[in-house]
mmCIF file of C-alpha atoms and ligand atoms in Angstrom:
data_model
loop_
_atom_site.group_PDB
_atom_site.id
_atom_site.type_symbol
_atom_site.label_atom_id
_atom_site.label_comp_id
_atom_site.label_asym_id
_atom_site.label_seq_id
_atom_site.Cartn_x
_atom_site.Cartn_y
_atom_site.Cartn_z
ATOM 1 C CA MET A 221 -0.455 0.316 -0.055
ATOM 2 C CA ASP A 222 2.490 2.363 -0.042
ATOM 3 C CA ASN A 223 2.376 2.797 -3.281
ATOM 4 C CA LEU A 224 -0.751 3.756 -2.844
ATOM 5 C CA SER A 225 -1.146 7.841 -2.259
ATOM 6 C CA PRO A 226 -3.448 8.648 0.553
ATOM 7 C CA GLN A 227 -5.526 10.458 -1.924
ATOM 8 C CA LYS A 228 -5.742 7.414 -4.610
ATOM 9 C CA GLN A 229 -6.926 5.274 -1.113
ATOM 10 C CA ARG A 230 -9.293 7.583 -0.560
ATOM 11 C CA GLU A 231 -10.732 7.131 -4.140
ATOM 12 C CA MET A 232 -10.491 3.314 -4.276
ATOM 13 C CA LEU A 233 -12.709 4.229 -1.178
ATOM 14 C CA ARG A 234 -15.455 6.750 -2.936
ATOM 15 C CA THR A 235 -15.663 3.256 -5.448
ATOM 16 C CA MET A 236 -16.191 1.195 -3.520
ATOM 17 C CA GLN A 237 -19.297 2.813 -1.332
ATOM 18 C CA VAL A 238 -20.652 3.949 -4.656
ATOM 19 C CA ILE A 239 -20.789 0.273 -5.336
ATOM 20 C CA ARG A 240 -22.225 -0.238 -1.562
ATOM 21 C CA ARG A 241 -24.525 3.005 -2.467
ATOM 22 C CA PHE A 242 -25.612 1.556 -5.677
ATOM 23 C CA GLU A 243 -27.083 -1.774 -4.973
ATOM 24 C CA GLU A 244 -28.053 -1.173 -2.011
ATOM 25 C CA ARG A 245 -30.631 1.630 -3.692
ATOM 26 C CA ALA A 246 -31.250 -1.534 -6.543
ATOM 27 C CA SER A 247 -32.016 -4.005 -3.603
ATOM 28 C CA ASP A 248 -34.290 -0.751 -2.222
ATOM 29 C CA ASP A 249 -36.090 -0.367 -5.845
ATOM 30 C CA PHE A 250 -36.342 -4.411 -6.693
ATOM 31 C CA HIS A 251 -38.561 -4.922 -3.296
ATOM 32 C CA ALA A 252 -40.517 -1.334 -4.323
ATOM 33 C CA GLY A 253 -41.205 -3.144 -7.490
ATOM 34 C CA GLN A 254 -39.259 -0.314 -9.496
ATOM 35 C CA ILE A 255 -36.730 -3.098 -10.691
ATOM 36 C CA TYR A 256 -37.721 -6.568 -13.149
ATOM 37 C CA GLY A 257 -35.633 -9.864 -13.152
ATOM 38 C CA VAL A 258 -33.392 -10.670 -10.535
ATOM 39 C CA VAL A 259 -30.233 -8.451 -8.959
ATOM 40 C CA HIS A 260 -27.550 -9.666 -7.290
ATOM 41 C CA CYS A 261 -25.545 -8.507 -4.480
ATOM 42 C CA TYR A 262 -22.209 -7.065 -4.110
ATOM 43 C CA ILE A 263 -22.027 -6.164 -0.641
ATOM 44 C CA GLY A 264 -19.222 -7.645 1.304
ATOM 45 C CA GLN A 265 -16.951 -7.590 -1.959
ATOM 46 C CA GLU A 266 -15.994 -3.966 -2.642
ATOM 47 C CA ALA A 267 -12.214 -4.591 -1.691
ATOM 48 C CA VAL A 268 -12.229 -7.617 -5.184
ATOM 49 C CA ALA A 269 -13.340 -5.166 -7.909
ATOM 50 C CA VAL A 270 -12.430 -1.896 -6.773
ATOM 51 C CA GLY A 271 -8.334 -3.074 -6.109
ATOM 52 C CA VAL A 272 -7.893 -5.029 -9.208
ATOM 53 C CA CYS A 273 -9.284 -2.158 -11.463
ATOM 54 C CA SER A 274 -7.575 -0.489 -9.056
ATOM 55 C CA VAL A 275 -4.196 -1.846 -11.202
ATOM 56 C CA LEU A 276 -5.533 -1.051 -14.643
ATOM 57 C CA ASP A 277 -6.156 1.071 -17.506
ATOM 58 C CA ASP A 278 -8.576 1.815 -20.218
ATOM 59 C CA SER A 279 -6.635 -0.421 -22.546
ATOM 60 C CA ASP A 280 -6.792 -3.733 -20.215
ATOM 61 C CA LYS A 281 -9.869 -5.731 -20.399
ATOM 62 C CA ILE A 282 -12.165 -7.411 -17.336
ATOM 63 C CA ILE A 283 -15.161 -9.744 -17.553
ATOM 64 C CA SER A 284 -17.281 -10.126 -15.020
ATOM 65 C CA THR A 285 -20.461 -12.985 -13.598
ATOM 66 C CA HIS A 286 -24.199 -12.172 -12.598
ATOM 67 C CA ARG A 287 -23.168 -10.796 -9.618
ATOM 68 C CA GLY A 288 -21.966 -7.802 -12.177
ATOM 69 C CA HIS A 289 -22.160 -4.273 -10.723
ATOM 70 C CA GLY A 290 -19.049 -3.571 -8.251
ATOM 71 C CA HIS A 291 -17.300 -5.058 -11.097
ATOM 72 C CA CYS A 292 -18.747 -2.537 -13.905
ATOM 73 C CA ILE A 293 -18.405 0.287 -11.280
ATOM 74 C CA ALA A 294 -15.496 -0.723 -10.399
ATOM 75 C CA LYS A 295 -13.741 -0.494 -14.529
ATOM 76 C CA GLY A 296 -15.730 3.556 -14.510
ATOM 77 C CA ALA A 297 -18.691 2.400 -15.978
ATOM 78 C CA ASP A 298 -21.872 5.311 -15.881
ATOM 79 C CA LEU A 299 -23.890 5.058 -13.035
ATOM 80 C CA ASN A 300 -26.999 6.824 -14.564
ATOM 81 C CA ARG A 301 -27.038 3.768 -17.956
ATOM 82 C CA MET A 302 -26.059 1.204 -15.776
ATOM 83 C CA MET A 303 -29.629 2.354 -13.477
ATOM 84 C CA ALA A 304 -30.904 2.599 -16.244
ATOM 85 C CA GLU A 305 -30.573 -1.224 -17.300
ATOM 86 C CA LEU A 306 -31.415 -2.095 -14.283
ATOM 87 C CA TYR A 307 -35.016 -0.005 -14.820
ATOM 88 C CA GLY A 308 -35.868 -1.470 -17.755
ATOM 89 C CA ARG A 309 -35.335 1.908 -20.177
ATOM 90 C CA GLU A 310 -34.184 2.403 -23.499
ATOM 91 C CA ASP A 311 -30.935 4.506 -22.024
ATOM 92 C CA GLY A 312 -29.693 1.784 -20.382
ATOM 93 C CA TYR A 313 -26.158 0.121 -21.637
ATOM 94 C CA CYS A 314 -28.538 -2.838 -22.932
ATOM 95 C CA LYS A 315 -31.628 -0.503 -23.968
ATOM 96 C CA GLY A 316 -32.957 -1.428 -21.102
ATOM 97 C CA LYS A 317 -33.378 -5.619 -22.343
ATOM 98 C CA GLY A 318 -30.475 -7.052 -21.112
ATOM 99 C CA GLY A 319 -31.312 -5.953 -16.777
ATOM 100 C CA SER A 320 -28.814 -6.567 -13.678
ATOM 101 C CA MET A 321 -26.898 -9.554 -15.215
ATOM 102 C CA HIS A 322 -25.699 -8.525 -19.165
ATOM 103 C CA ILE A 323 -24.411 -4.798 -18.667
ATOM 104 C CA ALA A 324 -20.995 -4.276 -20.801
ATOM 105 C CA ASP A 325 -19.484 -1.167 -22.261
ATOM 106 C CA PHE A 326 -16.387 -1.670 -24.332
ATOM 107 C CA ASP A 327 -14.747 1.511 -24.424
ATOM 108 C CA ILE A 328 -13.404 1.356 -20.761
ATOM 109 C CA GLY A 329 -12.718 -2.488 -21.492
ATOM 110 C CA MET A 330 -15.779 -3.995 -19.998
ATOM 111 C CA LEU A 331 -17.097 -6.858 -21.943
ATOM 112 C CA GLY A 332 -19.878 -8.093 -19.670
ATOM 113 C CA ALA A 333 -21.576 -9.203 -16.695
ATOM 114 C CA ASN A 334 -22.403 -13.129 -17.464
ATOM 115 C CA GLY A 335 -25.213 -14.929 -16.417
ATOM 116 C CA ILE A 336 -23.846 -18.097 -16.272
ATOM 117 C CA VAL A 337 -21.987 -19.621 -14.328
ATOM 118 C CA ALA A 338 -18.164 -19.959 -15.395
ATOM 119 C CA GLY A 339 -19.012 -18.081 -19.129
ATOM 120 C CA GLY A 340 -16.840 -15.346 -18.832
ATOM 121 C CA ILE A 341 -13.810 -17.515 -18.166
ATOM 122 C CA SER A 342 -12.955 -18.451 -21.681
ATOM 123 C CA ILE A 343 -14.435 -15.124 -23.258
ATOM 124 C CA ILE A 344 -12.066 -13.580 -21.201
ATOM 125 C CA THR A 345 -8.676 -16.610 -22.547
ATOM 126 C CA GLY A 346 -10.666 -15.133 -26.052
ATOM 127 C CA ALA A 347 -9.358 -11.408 -25.228
ATOM 128 C CA GLY A 348 -6.103 -12.472 -23.597
ATOM 129 C CA LEU A 349 -5.062 -14.139 -27.199
ATOM 130 C CA ALA A 350 -6.418 -10.422 -28.708
ATOM 131 C CA GLN A 351 -3.945 -8.312 -26.248
ATOM 132 C CA GLN A 352 -1.399 -10.908 -26.773
ATOM 133 C CA LEU A 353 -1.953 -10.663 -30.772
ATOM 134 C CA ASP A 354 -2.059 -6.574 -30.315
ATOM 135 C CA GLY A 355 1.167 -6.450 -28.685
ATOM 136 C CA THR A 356 0.027 -3.195 -27.057
ATOM 137 C CA GLY A 357 0.880 -5.029 -23.376
ATOM 138 C CA GLY A 358 -2.716 -5.310 -22.237
ATOM 139 C CA VAL A 359 -4.023 -7.252 -20.068
ATOM 140 C CA ALA A 360 -7.780 -8.910 -19.665
ATOM 141 C CA VAL A 361 -8.737 -10.177 -15.893
ATOM 142 C CA CYS A 362 -11.265 -12.265 -15.148
ATOM 143 C CA PHE A 363 -13.409 -12.291 -12.157
ATOM 144 C CA PHE A 364 -15.942 -15.077 -11.265
ATOM 145 C CA GLY A 365 -16.578 -17.004 -7.841
ATOM 146 C CA ASP A 366 -16.028 -20.380 -5.934
ATOM 147 C CA GLY A 367 -18.523 -22.144 -7.776
ATOM 148 C CA ALA A 368 -17.585 -21.510 -11.081
ATOM 149 C CA SER A 369 -14.198 -22.875 -10.247
ATOM 150 C CA ASN A 370 -15.699 -26.031 -10.541
ATOM 151 C CA ALA A 371 -16.906 -26.346 -14.132
ATOM 152 C CA GLY A 372 -15.062 -27.134 -16.710
ATOM 153 C CA PRO A 373 -14.305 -23.646 -18.381
ATOM 154 C CA PHE A 374 -12.189 -22.580 -15.681
ATOM 155 C CA HIS A 375 -10.252 -26.059 -15.785
ATOM 156 C CA GLU A 376 -9.663 -25.517 -20.199
ATOM 157 C CA SER A 377 -9.602 -21.765 -20.751
ATOM 158 C CA ILE A 378 -6.134 -21.601 -17.314
ATOM 159 C CA ASN A 379 -4.697 -24.897 -19.807
ATOM 160 C CA ILE A 380 -5.001 -22.736 -23.097
ATOM 161 C CA ALA A 381 -3.616 -19.486 -21.427
ATOM 162 C CA ALA A 382 -0.636 -21.120 -19.687
ATOM 163 C CA ASN A 383 0.352 -22.775 -22.641
ATOM 164 C CA TRP A 384 0.164 -20.202 -24.775
ATOM 165 C CA LYS A 385 1.553 -17.561 -21.791
ATOM 166 C CA LEU A 386 -1.945 -15.665 -22.486
ATOM 167 C CA PRO A 387 -1.956 -12.526 -20.105
ATOM 168 C CA VAL A 388 -5.016 -12.941 -18.376
ATOM 169 C CA ILE A 389 -5.261 -13.047 -14.647
ATOM 170 C CA TYR A 390 -7.577 -15.146 -12.668
ATOM 171 C CA ILE A 391 -9.448 -13.459 -10.064
ATOM 172 C CA CYS A 392 -11.614 -15.951 -7.597
ATOM 173 C CA GLU A 393 -13.462 -14.135 -5.236
ATOM 174 C CA ASN A 394 -14.398 -17.481 -3.443
ATOM 175 C CA ASN A 395 -17.397 -16.002 -0.616
ATOM 176 C CA LEU A 396 -17.547 -19.334 0.791
ATOM 177 C CA TRP A 397 -20.798 -20.159 -0.993
ATOM 178 C CA ALA A 398 -22.363 -20.887 -4.554
ATOM 179 C CA VAL A 399 -26.362 -20.075 -3.868
ATOM 180 C CA ASN A 400 -26.510 -22.456 -1.204
ATOM 181 C CA VAL A 401 -23.389 -25.319 -1.197
ATOM 182 C CA PRO A 402 -20.688 -24.081 1.287
ATOM 183 C CA ALA A 403 -17.163 -24.510 -0.644
ATOM 184 C CA THR A 404 -16.606 -27.096 1.467
ATOM 185 C CA ASP A 405 -18.213 -29.388 0.322
ATOM 186 C CA SER A 406 -17.889 -29.098 -3.909
ATOM 187 C CA VAL A 407 -13.804 -27.946 -3.782
ATOM 188 C CA PRO A 408 -12.060 -30.663 -2.735
ATOM 189 C CA VAL A 409 -8.429 -28.939 -1.794
ATOM 190 C CA ASP A 410 -8.157 -25.832 0.947
ATOM 191 C CA ASP A 411 -6.995 -23.286 -1.270
ATOM 192 C CA ILE A 412 -8.603 -23.333 -5.121
ATOM 193 C CA ALA A 413 -5.780 -21.180 -6.368
ATOM 194 C CA GLU A 414 -4.264 -24.369 -5.467
ATOM 195 C CA ARG A 415 -5.634 -25.441 -8.440
ATOM 196 C CA ALA A 416 -2.775 -23.260 -10.977
ATOM 197 C CA LYS A 417 -0.087 -25.960 -9.948
ATOM 198 C CA GLY A 418 -1.916 -27.505 -11.762
ATOM 199 C CA TYR A 419 -1.576 -25.849 -14.792
ATOM 200 C CA GLY A 420 1.997 -24.555 -14.260
ATOM 201 C CA ILE A 421 0.907 -21.139 -13.365
ATOM 202 C CA PRO A 422 0.953 -18.879 -9.833
ATOM 203 C CA GLY A 423 -1.786 -19.602 -6.972
ATOM 204 C CA VAL A 424 -2.067 -16.819 -4.334
ATOM 205 C CA VAL A 425 -3.971 -16.619 -1.671
ATOM 206 C CA VAL A 426 -5.260 -12.973 -0.452
ATOM 207 C CA ASP A 427 -7.894 -11.450 2.330
ATOM 208 C CA GLY A 428 -10.253 -10.082 -0.255
ATOM 209 C CA ASN A 429 -11.701 -7.904 2.413
ATOM 210 C CA ASP A 430 -7.920 -5.990 2.315
ATOM 211 C CA ILE A 431 -7.735 -4.328 -0.149
ATOM 212 C CA PHE A 432 -4.649 -3.533 -0.168
ATOM 213 C CA ALA A 433 -3.707 -6.997 -0.036
ATOM 214 C CA VAL A 434 -5.433 -7.296 -3.446
ATOM 215 C CA HIS A 435 -3.870 -4.188 -5.454
ATOM 216 C CA ASN A 436 -0.777 -5.786 -4.192
ATOM 217 C CA ALA A 437 -1.205 -8.782 -5.620
ATOM 218 C CA ALA A 438 -3.077 -8.651 -8.632
ATOM 219 C CA SER A 439 0.132 -5.541 -9.290
ATOM 220 C CA HIS A 440 2.669 -8.331 -9.243
ATOM 221 C CA ALA A 441 0.428 -10.282 -11.805
ATOM 222 C CA VAL A 442 -0.081 -7.475 -13.722
ATOM 223 C CA GLU A 443 3.015 -6.851 -14.519
ATOM 224 C CA ARG A 444 3.709 -10.307 -14.650
ATOM 225 C CA ALA A 445 0.928 -10.312 -17.742
ATOM 226 C CA ARG A 446 2.679 -7.164 -19.598
ATOM 227 C CA ARG A 447 6.077 -9.225 -19.110
ATOM 228 C CA GLY A 448 4.820 -11.956 -21.664
ATOM 229 C CA ASP A 449 5.432 -14.581 -18.068
ATOM 230 C CA GLY A 450 1.483 -15.676 -18.830
ATOM 231 C CA PRO A 451 -1.477 -16.151 -16.652
ATOM 232 C CA SER A 452 -1.638 -16.127 -12.724
ATOM 233 C CA LEU A 453 -4.775 -16.919 -10.752
ATOM 234 C CA ILE A 454 -5.778 -14.673 -7.789
ATOM 235 C CA GLU A 455 -7.708 -16.673 -5.296
ATOM 236 C CA CYS A 456 -9.336 -14.189 -2.500
ATOM 237 C CA LYS A 457 -11.107 -15.223 0.212
ATOM 238 C CA THR A 458 -13.908 -12.618 1.111
ATOM 239 C CA TYR A 459 -18.117 -12.732 1.996
ATOM 240 C CA ARG A 460 -21.248 -11.507 0.615
ATOM 241 C CA HIS A 461 -23.694 -9.726 2.532
ATOM 242 C CA ARG A 462 -26.921 -10.706 0.929
ATOM 243 C CA ARG A 463 -28.300 -13.714 0.372
ATOM 244 C CA HIS A 464 -27.682 -14.862 -2.729
ATOM 245 C CA THR A 465 -30.257 -13.357 -4.387
ATOM 246 C CA GLU A 466 -32.499 -10.276 -3.488
ATOM 247 C CA ARG A 467 -35.860 -12.299 -4.641
ATOM 248 C CA ALA A 468 -37.736 -12.278 -1.438
ATOM 249 C CA ASP A 469 -37.972 -16.502 -1.019
ATOM 250 C CA GLN A 470 -34.350 -16.779 -1.567
ATOM 251 C CA LEU A 471 -33.196 -19.306 0.621
ATOM 252 C CA ASP A 472 -29.901 -18.713 2.960
ATOM 253 C CA SER A 473 -28.280 -21.762 4.231
ATOM 254 C CA ARG A 474 -26.059 -19.352 5.999
ATOM 255 C CA SER A 475 -25.558 -19.184 10.039
ATOM 256 C CA SER A 476 -26.182 -15.395 11.547
ATOM 257 C CA GLU A 477 -23.036 -16.159 13.127
ATOM 258 C CA GLU A 478 -21.032 -16.530 9.759
ATOM 259 C CA LEU A 479 -22.317 -13.476 8.628
ATOM 260 C CA ALA A 480 -21.385 -12.013 11.296
ATOM 261 C CA PHE A 481 -18.151 -12.992 11.277
ATOM 262 C CA TRP A 482 -17.770 -11.484 8.230
ATOM 263 C CA LYS A 483 -19.933 -8.134 8.210
ATOM 264 C CA SER A 484 -17.236 -7.476 11.201
ATOM 265 C CA ARG A 485 -14.314 -7.663 9.092
ATOM 266 C CA ASP A 486 -16.516 -5.152 6.538
ATOM 267 C CA PRO A 487 -14.106 -4.483 3.564
ATOM 268 C CA ILE A 488 -15.082 -0.529 3.737
ATOM 269 C CA GLU A 489 -14.739 -0.271 6.970
ATOM 270 C CA HIS A 490 -11.347 -1.254 6.703
ATOM 271 C CA VAL A 491 -10.228 0.861 4.528
ATOM 272 C CA ARG A 492 -11.556 4.104 6.417
ATOM 273 C CA ARG A 493 -9.969 2.968 9.693
ATOM 274 C CA HIS A 494 -6.504 2.758 8.123
ATOM 275 C CA LEU A 495 -7.195 6.049 6.464
ATOM 276 C CA LEU A 496 -7.803 7.357 9.752
ATOM 277 C CA THR A 497 -4.231 7.309 10.282
ATOM 278 C CA SER A 498 -2.851 8.122 7.832
ATOM 279 C CA SER A 499 -0.364 11.074 6.789
ATOM 280 C CA ASP A 500 -3.868 13.039 5.156
ATOM 281 C CA PRO A 501 -6.093 11.077 7.481
ATOM 282 C CA LEU A 502 -9.923 11.242 7.119
ATOM 283 C CA SER A 503 -11.818 12.232 9.077
ATOM 284 C CA ASP A 504 -15.940 10.938 9.726
ATOM 285 C CA ALA A 505 -16.630 14.839 8.357
ATOM 286 C CA ASP A 506 -14.686 13.964 5.766
ATOM 287 C CA TRP A 507 -15.964 10.766 5.233
ATOM 288 C CA GLN A 508 -19.680 12.163 5.977
ATOM 289 C CA GLU A 509 -19.745 14.277 3.098
ATOM 290 C CA ILE A 510 -18.516 11.708 0.527
ATOM 291 C CA ASP A 511 -20.965 9.396 1.674
ATOM 292 C CA ARG A 512 -23.233 12.332 0.793
ATOM 293 C CA GLN A 513 -22.023 13.020 -2.868
ATOM 294 C CA VAL A 514 -22.261 9.350 -3.835
ATOM 295 C CA LEU A 515 -25.546 9.108 -2.189
ATOM 296 C CA ALA A 516 -26.988 12.413 -4.265
ATOM 297 C CA ASP A 517 -25.135 11.029 -7.476
ATOM 298 C CA ILE A 518 -26.961 7.449 -6.658
ATOM 299 C CA GLU A 519 -30.539 9.659 -6.280
ATOM 300 C CA ALA A 520 -29.096 11.251 -9.535
ATOM 301 C CA SER A 521 -29.104 8.015 -11.435
ATOM 302 C CA VAL A 522 -32.475 6.820 -10.230
ATOM 303 C CA VAL A 523 -33.782 10.048 -11.889
ATOM 304 C CA PHE A 524 -32.526 9.466 -14.627
ATOM 305 C CA ALA A 525 -33.538 6.355 -15.150
ATOM 306 C CA LYS A 526 -37.433 6.983 -14.499
ATOM 307 C CA ALA A 527 -36.883 9.793 -17.500
ATOM 308 C CA SER A 528 -36.078 7.399 -19.579
ATOM 309 C CA PRO A 529 -38.433 6.269 -21.237
ATOM 310 C CA VAL A 530 -39.765 1.754 -22.369
ATOM 311 C CA PRO A 531 -38.014 0.589 -24.746
ATOM 312 C CA GLN A 532 -41.175 0.151 -27.367
ATOM 313 C CA LEU A 533 -42.574 -2.845 -27.948
ATOM 314 C CA ASP A 534 -41.007 -3.249 -32.887
ATOM 315 C CA ALA A 535 -37.728 -2.905 -31.172
ATOM 316 C CA ALA A 536 -37.572 -5.864 -29.136
ATOM 317 C CA LEU A 537 -36.389 -8.244 -31.795
ATOM 318 C CA ASP A 538 -33.516 -5.003 -32.627
ATOM 319 C CA ASP A 539 -29.914 -6.222 -31.840
ATOM 320 C CA VAL A 540 -30.663 -9.839 -31.455
ATOM 321 C CA PHE A 541 -27.816 -11.991 -33.026
ATOM 322 C CA ALA A 542 -29.827 -15.416 -33.168
ATOM 323 C CA GLU A 543 -32.940 -16.805 -33.122
HETATM 324 C C1 TPP B 61 -24.217 -22.979 -16.290
HETATM 325 C C2 TPP B 61 -24.939 -22.226 -15.132
HETATM 326 N N1 TPP B 61 -25.054 -23.368 -14.178
HETATM 327 C C3 TPP B 61 -25.982 -22.769 -13.196
HETATM 328 C C4 TPP B 61 -26.463 -22.192 -13.188
HETATM 329 C C5 TPP B 61 -27.000 -21.089 -11.299
HETATM 330 N N2 TPP B 61 -26.259 -19.735 -11.121
HETATM 331 C C6 TPP B 61 -26.426 -19.268 -10.610
HETATM 332 S S1 TPP B 61 -25.095 -18.422 -9.675
HETATM 333 C C7 TPP B 61 -24.874 -20.029 -9.432
HETATM 334 C C8 TPP B 61 -23.855 -20.405 -8.671
HETATM 335 C C9 TPP B 61 -22.356 -19.675 -8.678
HETATM 336 O O1 TPP B 61 -21.558 -19.609 -7.373
HETATM 337 P P1 TPP B 61 -20.471 -18.751 -7.944
HETATM 338 O O2 TPP B 61 -19.288 -19.459 -9.386
HETATM 339 O O3 TPP B 61 -19.583 -19.686 -5.860
HETATM 340 O O4 TPP B 61 -20.564 -17.350 -7.113
HETATM 341 P P2 TPP B 61 -21.321 -16.468 -5.966
HETATM 342 O O5 TPP B 61 -23.111 -16.285 -7.112
HETATM 343 O O6 TPP B 61 -20.561 -17.124 -4.739
HETATM 344 O O7 TPP B 61 -20.813 -14.946 -6.665
HETATM 345 C C10 TPP B 61 -25.529 -20.987 -9.710
HETATM 346 C C11 TPP B 61 -25.610 -22.541 -9.895
HETATM 347 C C12 TPP B 61 -25.827 -20.868 -14.023
HETATM 348 N N3 TPP B 61 -26.672 -19.300 -13.948
HETATM 349 N N4 TPP B 61 -25.856 -20.581 -15.184
#
C-alpha cells in the first residue's frame, strides 16, 4: 500500500462506497417493484473489484459474472446507464433489454457481466489472446466465484492460457458459498489457488476484504502478464453480505454467526480505519461528505433512469443476433 497515495486510497474508498450505495438502492427499488428480473448484490466483496481495477487502465479488459455491478463500477461504467438498464429503460447499457446481469461497456474495457456461471472465463481467455496478438501490453482480467472454479471452462481456459502464456489474470472471489452450497462440499482442496499448480502458473491466496492485499497481488500478476510471462490465479477470500439474490423467497443456508463474523470484517471499514491514521487522515466529516456526494450521484442515476422511456415493442428483435 506504500505505493498508494492517501488521495488514491480515498478514491478507492469512494468507489467502494458507490458500489455499496448503488446496490442498496437497487435492492430497495427491486423490493418496491420498480426493477424487474433479478438482482445479485456484491455488497461485502467491494475490495476485490476496486483493488484489482485500481491497477488496470482503459486498454485492459475485464469480464464479470451474474454478480457484476461492482466490477462495472470499478472499471468506470456510467451509473446513469447502469441504473437505467436495471430499470429496463431505453437509455440503459442494453437499451433496457438485458437487465442487471448483462451490463457491458466496450469503451472502458468492460466486456460484460454474464448469467452463465463460468461463461466469462473462456471469453476473457480469448480476449487475452487478442491482447497478446495486439502486442500493446494490455491484459485481460476475469472475475468469477468459487462455484465457477468447479466448472469445465475454468480448467480448459487456464490450461490454454498457461500453454500460450496469455496475459490473463484469473480472480476467484471465494465467498465460501455457491447459492446454498458451501465451498467445503464442492471444492476438494483447501485453497482454490492450489489448482494453479496443475497448470504450472502462480496461484496466490489473499484476504479479499483487504483492498491493499488485493491491490498488491493484482499488481504483481498484471506486471507479470504485461512482461509476457503468462497468466496467474488469485484467490480472494471474501463474503457476500446479502443472500444469493434479492428475491423475497431466496433461501439462505448460511448461519447468522458466520454472517456476523464477516460483517465485522467489512472491507469498507477496513479502508476507513486505515485512512484514519494516514498522513492525510480522513475525518468523520470528510467521510460523511463523501457519502453525501455518493448518495446524490445514486439519486441522480435513479432520476435519469425514471426519465428514460421504456423500450418500444417493435424494437424487441433489434440487436438480436441468433433466433
Ligand atoms: C451454467 C450455469 N449453471 C448454473 C447456474 C445457476 N447459478 C446461478 S449463480 C450460481 C452459483 C454461482 O456461484 P459462484 O460461482 O460461487 O458465484 P457467487 O454467486 O458466489 O458470486 C448458480 C449455480 C447458472 N447461472 N449457469
